[in-house]
PDB file of C-alpha atoms in Angstrom:
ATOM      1  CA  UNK A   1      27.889  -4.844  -2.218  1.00  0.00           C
ATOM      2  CA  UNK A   2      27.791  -4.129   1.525  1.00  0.00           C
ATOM      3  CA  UNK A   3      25.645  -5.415   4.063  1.00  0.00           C
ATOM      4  CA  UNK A   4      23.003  -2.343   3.817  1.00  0.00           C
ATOM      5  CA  UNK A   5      22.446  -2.848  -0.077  1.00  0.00           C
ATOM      6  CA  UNK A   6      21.518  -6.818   0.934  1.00  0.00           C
ATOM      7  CA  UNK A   7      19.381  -6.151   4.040  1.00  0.00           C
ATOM      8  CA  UNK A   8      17.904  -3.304   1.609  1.00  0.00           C
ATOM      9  CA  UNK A   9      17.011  -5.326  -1.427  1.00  0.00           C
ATOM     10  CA  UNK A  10      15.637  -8.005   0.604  1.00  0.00           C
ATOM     11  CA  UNK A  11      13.150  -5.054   2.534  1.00  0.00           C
ATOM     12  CA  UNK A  12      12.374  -4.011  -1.233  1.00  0.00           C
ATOM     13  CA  UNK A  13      11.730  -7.604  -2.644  1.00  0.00           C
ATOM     14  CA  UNK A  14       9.127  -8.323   0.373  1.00  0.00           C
ATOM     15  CA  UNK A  15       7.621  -4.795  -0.280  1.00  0.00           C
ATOM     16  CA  UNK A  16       7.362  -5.634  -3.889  1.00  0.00           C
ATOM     17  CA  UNK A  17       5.590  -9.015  -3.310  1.00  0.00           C
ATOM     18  CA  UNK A  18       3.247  -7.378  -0.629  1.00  0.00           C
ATOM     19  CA  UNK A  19       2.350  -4.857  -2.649  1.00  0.00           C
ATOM     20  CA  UNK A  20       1.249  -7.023  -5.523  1.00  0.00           C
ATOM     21  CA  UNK A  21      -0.293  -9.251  -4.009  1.00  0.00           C
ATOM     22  CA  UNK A  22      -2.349  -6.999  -1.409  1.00  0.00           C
ATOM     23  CA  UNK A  23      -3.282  -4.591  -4.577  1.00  0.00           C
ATOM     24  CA  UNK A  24      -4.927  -8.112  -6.703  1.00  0.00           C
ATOM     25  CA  UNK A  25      -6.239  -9.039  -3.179  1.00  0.00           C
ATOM     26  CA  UNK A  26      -8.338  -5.717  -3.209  1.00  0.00           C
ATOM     27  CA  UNK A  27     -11.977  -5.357  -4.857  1.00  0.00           C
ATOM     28  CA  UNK A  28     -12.327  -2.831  -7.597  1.00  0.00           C
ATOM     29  CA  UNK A  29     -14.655   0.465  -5.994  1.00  0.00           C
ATOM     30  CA  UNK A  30     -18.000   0.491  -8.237  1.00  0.00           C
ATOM     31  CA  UNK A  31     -18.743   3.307  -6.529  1.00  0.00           C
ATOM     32  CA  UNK A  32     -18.247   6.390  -9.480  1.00  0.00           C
ATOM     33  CA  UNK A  33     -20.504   4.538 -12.056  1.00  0.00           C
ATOM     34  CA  UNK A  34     -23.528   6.088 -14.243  1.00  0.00           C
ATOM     35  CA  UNK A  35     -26.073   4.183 -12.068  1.00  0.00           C
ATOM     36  CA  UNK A  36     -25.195   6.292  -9.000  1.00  0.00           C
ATOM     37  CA  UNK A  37     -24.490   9.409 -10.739  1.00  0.00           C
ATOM     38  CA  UNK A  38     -28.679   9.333 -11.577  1.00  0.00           C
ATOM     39  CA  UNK A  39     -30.149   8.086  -8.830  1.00  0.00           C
ATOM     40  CA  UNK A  40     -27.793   9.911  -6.394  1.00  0.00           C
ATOM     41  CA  UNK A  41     -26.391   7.218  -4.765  1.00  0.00           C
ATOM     42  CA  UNK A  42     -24.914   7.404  -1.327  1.00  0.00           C
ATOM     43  CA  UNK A  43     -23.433   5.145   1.144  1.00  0.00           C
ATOM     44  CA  UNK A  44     -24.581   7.318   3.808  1.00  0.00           C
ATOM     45  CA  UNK A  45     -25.250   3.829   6.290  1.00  0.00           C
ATOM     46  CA  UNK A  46     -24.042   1.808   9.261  1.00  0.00           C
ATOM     47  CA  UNK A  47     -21.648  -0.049   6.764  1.00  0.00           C
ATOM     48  CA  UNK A  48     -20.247   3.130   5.552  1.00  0.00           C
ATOM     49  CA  UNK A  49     -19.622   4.449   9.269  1.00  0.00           C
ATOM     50  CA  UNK A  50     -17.706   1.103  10.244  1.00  0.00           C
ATOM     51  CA  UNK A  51     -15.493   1.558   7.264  1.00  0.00           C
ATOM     52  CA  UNK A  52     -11.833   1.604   8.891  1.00  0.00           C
ATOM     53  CA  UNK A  53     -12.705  -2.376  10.447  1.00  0.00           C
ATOM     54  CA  UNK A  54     -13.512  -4.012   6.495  1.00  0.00           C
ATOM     55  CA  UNK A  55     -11.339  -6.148   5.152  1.00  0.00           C
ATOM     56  CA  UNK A  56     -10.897  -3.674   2.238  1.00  0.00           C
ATOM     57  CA  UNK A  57      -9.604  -1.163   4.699  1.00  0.00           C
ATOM     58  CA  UNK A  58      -6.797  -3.573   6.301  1.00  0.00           C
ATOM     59  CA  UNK A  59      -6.279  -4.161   3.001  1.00  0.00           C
ATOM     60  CA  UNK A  60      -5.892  -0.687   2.019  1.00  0.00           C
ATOM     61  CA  UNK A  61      -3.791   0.020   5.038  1.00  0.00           C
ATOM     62  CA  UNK A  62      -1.219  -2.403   4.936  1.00  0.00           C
ATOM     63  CA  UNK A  63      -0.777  -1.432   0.908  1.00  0.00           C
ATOM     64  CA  UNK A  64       0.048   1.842   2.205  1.00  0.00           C
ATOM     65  CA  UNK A  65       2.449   0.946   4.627  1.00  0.00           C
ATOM     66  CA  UNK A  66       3.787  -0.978   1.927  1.00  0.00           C
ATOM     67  CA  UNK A  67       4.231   1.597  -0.567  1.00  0.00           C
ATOM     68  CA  UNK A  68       6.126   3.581   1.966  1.00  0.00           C
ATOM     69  CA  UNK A  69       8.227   1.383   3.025  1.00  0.00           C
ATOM     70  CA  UNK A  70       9.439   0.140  -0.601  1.00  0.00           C
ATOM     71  CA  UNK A  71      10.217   4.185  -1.288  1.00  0.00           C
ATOM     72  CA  UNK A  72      11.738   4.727   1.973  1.00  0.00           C
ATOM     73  CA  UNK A  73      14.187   2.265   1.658  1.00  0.00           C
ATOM     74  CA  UNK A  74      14.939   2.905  -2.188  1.00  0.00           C
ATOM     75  CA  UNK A  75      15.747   6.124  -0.589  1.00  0.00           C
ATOM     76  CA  UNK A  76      17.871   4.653   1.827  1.00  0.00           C
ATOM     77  CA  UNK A  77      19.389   2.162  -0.230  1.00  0.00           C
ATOM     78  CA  UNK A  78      20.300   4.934  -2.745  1.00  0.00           C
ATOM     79  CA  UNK A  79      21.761   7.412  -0.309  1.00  0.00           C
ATOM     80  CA  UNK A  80      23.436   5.727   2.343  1.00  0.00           C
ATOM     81  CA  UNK A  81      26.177   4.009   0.521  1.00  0.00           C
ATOM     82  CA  UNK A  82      27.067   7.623  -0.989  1.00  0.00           C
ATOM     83  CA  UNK A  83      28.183   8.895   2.501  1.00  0.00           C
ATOM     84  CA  UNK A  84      29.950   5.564   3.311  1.00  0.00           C
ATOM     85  CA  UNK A  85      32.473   5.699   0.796  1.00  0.00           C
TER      86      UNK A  85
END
């Protein structure tokens, strides 16, 4: 095992834990429900408008950065010591 397959599988074991625990740290969406279906719900407000600030957007954000960081350096991981050898 070389020193990119460590440094790698320590990258993926933090992107594992961070995206577990920012996915349970996120609040389920409500938003596609019966109730709002009938009475035509919309979030059409000031709240909806500030979106990108809420903690559920960090949130959201930071799982994405996660995700693609965990496949980018499976990629990595998977393809550099090919070319090594």
């Amino acid at each position: 095992m070389n020193i990119v397959e460590m440094i790698g599988g320590i990258v993926i074991l933090i992107a594992c834990v961070l995206i577990i625990i920012l996915g349970l740290l996120q609040d389920q969406k409500q938003d596609q429900n019966m109730t709002s279906a009938i009475t035509g719900g919309s979030y059409d407000s000031a709240f909806s408008k500030n979106e990108g600030n809420t903690k559920e957007a960090i949130l959201k954000r930071w799982t994405k950065w996660s995700a693609i960081l965990f496949f980018v350096t499976t990629l990595i991981i998977t393809i550099v010591p090919v070319y090594m050898n």
